[in-house]
Amino acid sequence: AQKVTQAQTEISVVEKEDVTLDCVYETRDTTYYLFWYKQPPSGELVFLIRRNSFDEQNEISGRYSWNFQKSTSSFNFTITASQVVDSAVYFCALSDGDGANNLFFGTGTRLTVIP
Amino acid sequence: GAVVSQHPSWVICKSGTSVKIECRSLDFQATTMFWYRQFPKQSLMLMATSNEGSKATYEQGVEKDKFLINHASLTLSTLTVTSAHPEDSSFYICRDKGELEYEQYFGPGTRLTVT
């Protein structure tokens, strides 16, 4: 069965600090997709990244970077030089690869960036 | 990418009344839509999968007679919360499947408050 674990419930950092949000997943599928979403106070989910199971290259997008390691079933997300606007709840999610397109969410990590 | 809209964005209703939430795929014909519920400070939980022209598939523990889903066209799925109670107060989010299995397009959500 698919499962996503975000062990960090809440994190607080001071502005300009780097912060890493952890995500560990479980799946029996060989083909799957991993996602990160940001949910600001407004509630709307903001798509950040999608990674398929065959692409283990790390990715960097501005201040955001992602570290995908199949050996440890982890897909961690790092924000460098954090800003107050980064304050939000971040969800890691897993989509199975059987075409049903089900999406399994972790419990989320609430990030607070203190000015 | 596809754009998904929801209406209303927020609604307050009295206990015992019914509320209809619409989810529209604006530029893509979505044969499948997903409905999620998110209680405060919790993760998104899949309620049901809505299939155009057929009955919805409900997740375990979700009452199909209470949460009526209709997917009568390729661009519109509706969720009706019948005889709403305060415990139904939640954030309801829809998602369409997209053409490719890794595509995920979420609506902006509907915040329901039952008094």
PDB file of C-alpha atoms in Angstrom:
ATOM      1  CA  ALA A   1       0.000   0.000   0.000  1.00  0.00           C
ATOM      2  CA  GLN A   2       1.107   3.537  -0.693  1.00  0.00           C
ATOM      3  CA  LYS A   3       2.084   5.715   2.220  1.00  0.00           C
ATOM      4  CA  VAL A   4       3.754   9.079   2.614  1.00  0.00           C
ATOM      5  CA  THR A   5       5.338  10.138   5.883  1.00  0.00           C
ATOM      6  CA  GLN A   6       6.277  13.681   6.793  1.00  0.00           C
ATOM      7  CA  ALA A   7       7.691  13.328  10.258  1.00  0.00           C
ATOM      8  CA  GLN A   8       8.089  17.040  10.861  1.00  0.00           C
ATOM      9  CA  THR A   9       4.769  18.490  11.920  1.00  0.00           C
ATOM     10  CA  GLU A  10       5.957  22.048  12.418  1.00  0.00           C
ATOM     11  CA  ILE A  11       9.204  23.847  11.753  1.00  0.00           C
ATOM     12  CA  SER A  12      10.181  27.401  12.612  1.00  0.00           C
ATOM     13  CA  VAL A  13      13.206  29.118  11.165  1.00  0.00           C
ATOM     14  CA  VAL A  14      14.526  32.629  11.161  1.00  0.00           C
ATOM     15  CA  GLU A  15      14.470  34.426   7.847  1.00  0.00           C
ATOM     16  CA  LYS A  16      17.454  33.674   5.593  1.00  0.00           C
ATOM     17  CA  GLU A  17      18.089  30.322   7.208  1.00  0.00           C
ATOM     18  CA  ASP A  18      17.999  27.170   5.114  1.00  0.00           C
ATOM     19  CA  VAL A  19      15.407  24.541   5.937  1.00  0.00           C
ATOM     20  CA  THR A  20      14.850  20.964   4.779  1.00  0.00           C
ATOM     21  CA  LEU A  21      11.465  19.289   4.810  1.00  0.00           C
ATOM     22  CA  ASP A  22      11.587  15.520   4.938  1.00  0.00           C
ATOM     23  CA  CYS A  23       9.420  13.096   3.022  1.00  0.00           C
ATOM     24  CA  VAL A  24       9.591   9.319   3.116  1.00  0.00           C
ATOM     25  CA  TYR A  25       7.342   7.164   1.005  1.00  0.00           C
ATOM     26  CA  GLU A  26       6.294   3.552   0.632  1.00  0.00           C
ATOM     27  CA  THR A  27       5.065   1.899  -2.519  1.00  0.00           C
ATOM     28  CA  ARG A  28       5.229  -1.447  -4.259  1.00  0.00           C
ATOM     29  CA  ASP A  29       4.943   0.137  -7.673  1.00  0.00           C
ATOM     30  CA  THR A  30       8.020   0.399  -9.846  1.00  0.00           C
ATOM     31  CA  THR A  31       6.541   3.366 -11.661  1.00  0.00           C
ATOM     32  CA  TYR A  32       5.273   6.207  -9.529  1.00  0.00           C
ATOM     33  CA  TYR A  33       5.382   9.967  -9.211  1.00  0.00           C
ATOM     34  CA  LEU A  34       6.294  12.169  -6.299  1.00  0.00           C
ATOM     35  CA  PHE A  35       5.035  15.688  -5.723  1.00  0.00           C
ATOM     36  CA  TRP A  36       5.468  18.628  -3.429  1.00  0.00           C
ATOM     37  CA  TYR A  37       2.714  21.164  -2.893  1.00  0.00           C
ATOM     38  CA  LYS A  38       2.612  24.395  -0.953  1.00  0.00           C
ATOM     39  CA  GLN A  39      -0.587  25.400   0.800  1.00  0.00           C
ATOM     40  CA  PRO A  40      -0.604  29.026   1.947  1.00  0.00           C
ATOM     41  CA  PRO A  41      -3.253  30.304   4.374  1.00  0.00           C
ATOM     42  CA  SER A  42      -5.636  30.893   1.469  1.00  0.00           C
ATOM     43  CA  GLY A  43      -5.891  27.125   1.123  1.00  0.00           C
ATOM     44  CA  GLU A  44      -5.198  26.756  -2.561  1.00  0.00           C
ATOM     45  CA  LEU A  45      -2.636  24.093  -3.335  1.00  0.00           C
ATOM     46  CA  VAL A  46       0.360  25.387  -5.242  1.00  0.00           C
ATOM     47  CA  PHE A  47       2.202  22.806  -7.315  1.00  0.00           C
ATOM     48  CA  LEU A  48       5.964  22.901  -6.754  1.00  0.00           C
ATOM     49  CA  ILE A  49       7.454  19.844  -8.385  1.00  0.00           C
ATOM     50  CA  ARG A  50       6.753  16.433  -9.887  1.00  0.00           C
ATOM     51  CA  ARG A  51       9.358  13.693 -10.141  1.00  0.00           C
ATOM     52  CA  ASN A  52       8.967  10.264 -11.675  1.00  0.00           C
ATOM     53  CA  SER A  53      10.484   7.160 -10.158  1.00  0.00           C
ATOM     54  CA  PHE A  54      13.030   6.721 -12.921  1.00  0.00           C
ATOM     55  CA  ASP A  55      14.581  10.123 -12.588  1.00  0.00           C
ATOM     56  CA  GLU A  56      16.783  10.410  -9.525  1.00  0.00           C
ATOM     57  CA  GLN A  57      18.491  13.596 -10.568  1.00  0.00           C
ATOM     58  CA  ASN A  58      18.283  16.283  -7.987  1.00  0.00           C
ATOM     59  CA  GLU A  59      16.548  19.435  -9.089  1.00  0.00           C
ATOM     60  CA  ILE A  60      17.043  23.060  -8.258  1.00  0.00           C
ATOM     61  CA  SER A  61      14.601  25.847  -8.965  1.00  0.00           C
ATOM     62  CA  GLY A  62      15.683  29.163  -7.573  1.00  0.00           C
ATOM     63  CA  ARG A  63      15.801  28.840  -3.802  1.00  0.00           C
ATOM     64  CA  TYR A  64      14.110  25.449  -3.914  1.00  0.00           C
ATOM     65  CA  SER A  65      15.878  22.150  -4.334  1.00  0.00           C
ATOM     66  CA  TRP A  66      14.809  18.543  -4.104  1.00  0.00           C
ATOM     67  CA  ASN A  67      16.793  15.438  -3.227  1.00  0.00           C
ATOM     68  CA  PHE A  68      15.266  12.198  -4.480  1.00  0.00           C
ATOM     69  CA  GLN A  69      16.885   9.007  -3.188  1.00  0.00           C
ATOM     70  CA  LYS A  70      15.225   5.728  -4.089  1.00  0.00           C
ATOM     71  CA  SER A  71      17.612   3.781  -1.871  1.00  0.00           C
ATOM     72  CA  THR A  72      16.067   5.421   1.179  1.00  0.00           C
ATOM     73  CA  SER A  73      12.632   6.120  -0.366  1.00  0.00           C
ATOM     74  CA  SER A  74      12.996   9.768   0.389  1.00  0.00           C
ATOM     75  CA  PHE A  75      12.160  12.938  -1.487  1.00  0.00           C
ATOM     76  CA  ASN A  76      13.332  15.827   0.636  1.00  0.00           C
ATOM     77  CA  PHE A  77      12.751  19.489  -0.085  1.00  0.00           C
ATOM     78  CA  THR A  78      15.162  22.260   0.824  1.00  0.00           C
ATOM     79  CA  ILE A  79      14.493  25.973   0.856  1.00  0.00           C
ATOM     80  CA  THR A  80      17.593  28.090   0.971  1.00  0.00           C
ATOM     81  CA  ALA A  81      17.646  31.623   2.335  1.00  0.00           C
ATOM     82  CA  SER A  82      14.079  31.280   3.575  1.00  0.00           C
ATOM     83  CA  GLN A  83      11.700  34.209   3.360  1.00  0.00           C
ATOM     84  CA  VAL A  84       8.555  35.109   5.262  1.00  0.00           C
ATOM     85  CA  VAL A  85       6.502  34.363   2.140  1.00  0.00           C
ATOM     86  CA  ASP A  86       7.642  30.761   2.402  1.00  0.00           C
ATOM     87  CA  SER A  87       5.500  30.342   5.505  1.00  0.00           C
ATOM     88  CA  ALA A  88       2.897  27.735   4.599  1.00  0.00           C
ATOM     89  CA  VAL A  89       2.029  24.076   4.948  1.00  0.00           C
ATOM     90  CA  TYR A  90       3.984  21.861   2.599  1.00  0.00           C
ATOM     91  CA  PHE A  91       2.657  18.506   1.452  1.00  0.00           C
ATOM     92  CA  CYS A  92       4.539  15.659  -0.108  1.00  0.00           C
ATOM     93  CA  ALA A  93       2.419  13.318  -2.222  1.00  0.00           C
ATOM     94  CA  LEU A  94       2.742  10.066  -4.122  1.00  0.00           C
ATOM     95  CA  SER A  95       0.870   9.000  -7.205  1.00  0.00           C
ATOM     96  CA  ASP A  96       0.721   5.379  -8.200  1.00  0.00           C
ATOM     97  CA  GLY A  97       1.677   4.399 -11.702  1.00  0.00           C
ATOM     98  CA  ASP A  98      -1.222   2.167 -12.612  1.00  0.00           C
ATOM     99  CA  GLY A  99      -3.122   4.812 -14.487  1.00  0.00           C
ATOM    100  CA  ALA A 100      -5.714   5.314 -11.769  1.00  0.00           C
ATOM    101  CA  ASN A 101      -3.909   8.470 -10.845  1.00  0.00           C
ATOM    102  CA  ASN A 102      -4.653   8.231  -7.153  1.00  0.00           C
ATOM    103  CA  LEU A 103      -2.732  10.742  -5.097  1.00  0.00           C
ATOM    104  CA  PHE A 104      -1.651   9.958  -1.542  1.00  0.00           C
ATOM    105  CA  PHE A 105      -0.714  12.869   0.689  1.00  0.00           C
ATOM    106  CA  GLY A 106       1.554  13.079   3.677  1.00  0.00           C
ATOM    107  CA  THR A 107       0.313  14.836   6.774  1.00  0.00           C
ATOM    108  CA  GLY A 108       2.096  18.044   5.875  1.00  0.00           C
ATOM    109  CA  THR A 109       4.755  20.192   7.499  1.00  0.00           C
ATOM    110  CA  ARG A 110       3.853  23.653   8.710  1.00  0.00           C
ATOM    111  CA  LEU A 111       6.754  26.001   8.072  1.00  0.00           C
ATOM    112  CA  THR A 112       6.933  29.328   9.832  1.00  0.00           C
ATOM    113  CA  VAL A 113       9.611  31.769   8.793  1.00  0.00           C
ATOM    114  CA  ILE A 114      10.226  34.382  11.447  1.00  0.00           C
ATOM    115  CA  PRO A 115      11.320  37.807  10.236  1.00  0.00           C
TER     116      PRO A 115
ATOM    117  CA  GLY B   1      -2.224  23.002 -18.204  1.00  0.00           C
ATOM    118  CA  ALA B   2      -5.821  22.483 -17.180  1.00  0.00           C
ATOM    119  CA  VAL B   3      -7.535  25.023 -14.981  1.00  0.00           C
ATOM    120  CA  VAL B   4     -10.025  23.863 -12.424  1.00  0.00           C
ATOM    121  CA  SER B   5     -12.517  26.164 -10.761  1.00  0.00           C
ATOM    122  CA  GLN B   6     -14.740  25.632  -7.770  1.00  0.00           C
ATOM    123  CA  HIS B   7     -17.869  27.405  -6.720  1.00  0.00           C
ATOM    124  CA  PRO B   8     -18.549  28.703  -4.203  1.00  0.00           C
ATOM    125  CA  SER B   9     -15.195  29.513  -2.648  1.00  0.00           C
ATOM    126  CA  TRP B  10     -16.813  29.614   0.766  1.00  0.00           C
ATOM    127  CA  VAL B  11     -20.264  28.918   2.137  1.00  0.00           C
ATOM    128  CA  ILE B  12     -21.968  29.104   5.507  1.00  0.00           C
ATOM    129  CA  CYS B  13     -25.113  27.100   6.009  1.00  0.00           C
ATOM    130  CA  LYS B  14     -27.377  26.051   8.819  1.00  0.00           C
ATOM    131  CA  SER B  15     -27.393  22.563  10.206  1.00  0.00           C
ATOM    132  CA  GLY B  16     -29.796  20.320   8.345  1.00  0.00           C
ATOM    133  CA  THR B  17     -29.585  22.081   5.023  1.00  0.00           C
ATOM    134  CA  SER B  18     -27.882  20.820   1.873  1.00  0.00           C
ATOM    135  CA  VAL B  19     -25.004  22.480   0.079  1.00  0.00           C
ATOM    136  CA  LYS B  20     -23.833  21.945  -3.488  1.00  0.00           C
ATOM    137  CA  ILE B  21     -20.231  22.512  -4.514  1.00  0.00           C
ATOM    138  CA  GLU B  22     -19.304  22.703  -8.172  1.00  0.00           C
ATOM    139  CA  CYS B  23     -16.006  21.703  -9.711  1.00  0.00           C
ATOM    140  CA  ARG B  24     -15.370  22.715 -13.301  1.00  0.00           C
ATOM    141  CA  SER B  25     -12.536  21.815 -15.596  1.00  0.00           C
ATOM    142  CA  LEU B  26     -12.185  24.924 -17.722  1.00  0.00           C
ATOM    143  CA  ASP B  27     -10.002  23.800 -20.575  1.00  0.00           C
ATOM    144  CA  PHE B  28      -9.924  20.049 -20.410  1.00  0.00           C
ATOM    145  CA  GLN B  29     -12.574  17.367 -20.654  1.00  0.00           C
ATOM    146  CA  ALA B  30     -12.166  15.509 -17.422  1.00  0.00           C
ATOM    147  CA  THR B  31     -13.685  12.062 -17.410  1.00  0.00           C
ATOM    148  CA  THR B  32     -12.454  11.599 -13.887  1.00  0.00           C
ATOM    149  CA  MET B  33     -12.452  14.013 -10.980  1.00  0.00           C
ATOM    150  CA  PHE B  34     -11.411  13.500  -7.387  1.00  0.00           C
ATOM    151  CA  TRP B  35     -12.947  15.036  -4.280  1.00  0.00           C
ATOM    152  CA  TYR B  36     -10.895  15.657  -1.150  1.00  0.00           C
ATOM    153  CA  ARG B  37     -11.738  16.897   2.309  1.00  0.00           C
ATOM    154  CA  GLN B  38      -9.323  18.683   4.583  1.00  0.00           C
ATOM    155  CA  PHE B  39     -10.104  19.350   8.227  1.00  0.00           C
ATOM    156  CA  PRO B  40      -8.239  22.188   9.952  1.00  0.00           C
ATOM    157  CA  LYS B  41      -4.544  21.481  10.347  1.00  0.00           C
ATOM    158  CA  GLN B  42      -4.887  18.085   8.762  1.00  0.00           C
ATOM    159  CA  SER B  43      -3.967  16.523   5.456  1.00  0.00           C
ATOM    160  CA  LEU B  44      -6.120  16.051   2.403  1.00  0.00           C
ATOM    161  CA  MET B  45      -8.181  12.908   2.480  1.00  0.00           C
ATOM    162  CA  LEU B  46      -9.660  11.436  -0.673  1.00  0.00           C
ATOM    163  CA  MET B  47     -13.429  11.154  -0.378  1.00  0.00           C
ATOM    164  CA  ALA B  48     -14.445   9.829  -3.747  1.00  0.00           C
ATOM    165  CA  THR B  49     -13.579   9.471  -7.386  1.00  0.00           C
ATOM    166  CA  SER B  50     -16.123  10.943  -9.733  1.00  0.00           C
ATOM    167  CA  ASN B  51     -16.533   9.342 -13.163  1.00  0.00           C
ATOM    168  CA  GLU B  52     -18.419  11.019 -15.968  1.00  0.00           C
ATOM    169  CA  GLY B  53     -21.588   9.161 -16.799  1.00  0.00           C
ATOM    170  CA  SER B  54     -21.302   6.590 -14.040  1.00  0.00           C
ATOM    171  CA  LYS B  55     -21.538   6.259 -10.277  1.00  0.00           C
ATOM    172  CA  ALA B  56     -18.833   7.700  -8.119  1.00  0.00           C
ATOM    173  CA  THR B  57     -16.476   5.471  -6.192  1.00  0.00           C
ATOM    174  CA  TYR B  58     -16.346   6.326  -2.504  1.00  0.00           C
ATOM    175  CA  GLU B  59     -13.503   5.742  -0.100  1.00  0.00           C
ATOM    176  CA  GLN B  60     -14.062   3.611   2.940  1.00  0.00           C
ATOM    177  CA  GLY B  61     -15.844   5.501   5.679  1.00  0.00           C
ATOM    178  CA  VAL B  62     -17.381   8.119   3.395  1.00  0.00           C
ATOM    179  CA  GLU B  63     -21.172   8.004   3.347  1.00  0.00           C
ATOM    180  CA  LYS B  64     -22.338   8.025  -0.246  1.00  0.00           C
ATOM    181  CA  ASP B  65     -25.875   8.974   0.732  1.00  0.00           C
ATOM    182  CA  LYS B  66     -24.603  12.014   2.563  1.00  0.00           C
ATOM    183  CA  PHE B  67     -22.056  13.179   0.019  1.00  0.00           C
ATOM    184  CA  LEU B  68     -23.808  12.978  -3.314  1.00  0.00           C
ATOM    185  CA  ILE B  69     -21.569  13.254  -6.336  1.00  0.00           C
ATOM    186  CA  ASN B  70     -22.822  13.907  -9.823  1.00  0.00           C
ATOM    187  CA  HIS B  71     -20.565  14.014 -12.864  1.00  0.00           C
ATOM    188  CA  ALA B  72     -23.044  14.608 -15.637  1.00  0.00           C
ATOM    189  CA  SER B  73     -20.714  16.261 -18.116  1.00  0.00           C
ATOM    190  CA  LEU B  74     -17.055  16.139 -19.035  1.00  0.00           C
ATOM    191  CA  THR B  75     -16.408  19.503 -17.456  1.00  0.00           C
ATOM    192  CA  LEU B  76     -18.555  19.530 -14.346  1.00  0.00           C
ATOM    193  CA  SER B  77     -18.662  17.453 -11.202  1.00  0.00           C
ATOM    194  CA  THR B  78     -20.787  18.420  -8.215  1.00  0.00           C
ATOM    195  CA  LEU B  79     -20.590  17.406  -4.577  1.00  0.00           C
ATOM    196  CA  THR B  80     -23.726  17.865  -2.504  1.00  0.00           C
ATOM    197  CA  VAL B  81     -23.445  17.670   1.250  1.00  0.00           C
ATOM    198  CA  THR B  82     -26.907  16.625   2.378  1.00  0.00           C
ATOM    199  CA  SER B  83     -28.347  17.403   5.782  1.00  0.00           C
ATOM    200  CA  ALA B  84     -25.147  19.116   6.773  1.00  0.00           C
ATOM    201  CA  HIS B  85     -23.948  19.035  10.361  1.00  0.00           C
ATOM    202  CA  PRO B  86     -21.266  21.093  12.088  1.00  0.00           C
ATOM    203  CA  GLU B  87     -18.846  18.169  11.832  1.00  0.00           C
ATOM    204  CA  ASP B  88     -19.078  18.457   8.040  1.00  0.00           C
ATOM    205  CA  SER B  89     -17.401  21.854   8.273  1.00  0.00           C
ATOM    206  CA  SER B  90     -14.255  21.452   6.261  1.00  0.00           C
ATOM    207  CA  PHE B  91     -12.277  22.533   3.219  1.00  0.00           C
ATOM    208  CA  TYR B  92     -13.378  20.625   0.132  1.00  0.00           C
ATOM    209  CA  ILE B  93     -11.027  20.433  -2.843  1.00  0.00           C
ATOM    210  CA  CYS B  94     -11.532  18.845  -6.224  1.00  0.00           C
ATOM    211  CA  ARG B  95      -8.957  17.682  -8.702  1.00  0.00           C
ATOM    212  CA  ASP B  96      -9.195  16.569 -12.277  1.00  0.00           C
ATOM    213  CA  LYS B  97      -7.150  13.724 -13.616  1.00  0.00           C
ATOM    214  CA  GLY B  98      -5.517  15.362 -16.590  1.00  0.00           C
ATOM    215  CA  GLU B  99      -4.579  13.704 -19.847  1.00  0.00           C
ATOM    216  CA  LEU B 100      -1.359  12.218 -18.579  1.00  0.00           C
ATOM    217  CA  GLU B 101      -1.133  10.048 -15.525  1.00  0.00           C
ATOM    218  CA  TYR B 102       1.140  12.386 -13.690  1.00  0.00           C
ATOM    219  CA  GLU B 103      -0.906  15.499 -14.237  1.00  0.00           C
ATOM    220  CA  GLN B 104      -2.620  16.954 -11.201  1.00  0.00           C
ATOM    221  CA  TYR B 105      -4.840  20.005 -11.375  1.00  0.00           C
ATOM    222  CA  PHE B 106      -6.502  21.122  -8.165  1.00  0.00           C
ATOM    223  CA  GLY B 107      -9.362  23.493  -7.714  1.00  0.00           C
ATOM    224  CA  PRO B 108      -8.954  26.415  -5.314  1.00  0.00           C
ATOM    225  CA  GLY B 109     -11.145  24.743  -2.697  1.00  0.00           C
ATOM    226  CA  THR B 110     -14.457  25.485  -0.988  1.00  0.00           C
ATOM    227  CA  ARG B 111     -14.584  26.269   2.687  1.00  0.00           C
ATOM    228  CA  LEU B 112     -17.821  24.999   4.218  1.00  0.00           C
ATOM    229  CA  THR B 113     -18.963  26.126   7.637  1.00  0.00           C
ATOM    230  CA  VAL B 114     -22.089  24.557   9.111  1.00  0.00           C
ATOM    231  CA  THR B 115     -23.620  26.432  12.025  1.00  0.00           C
TER     232      THR B 115
END
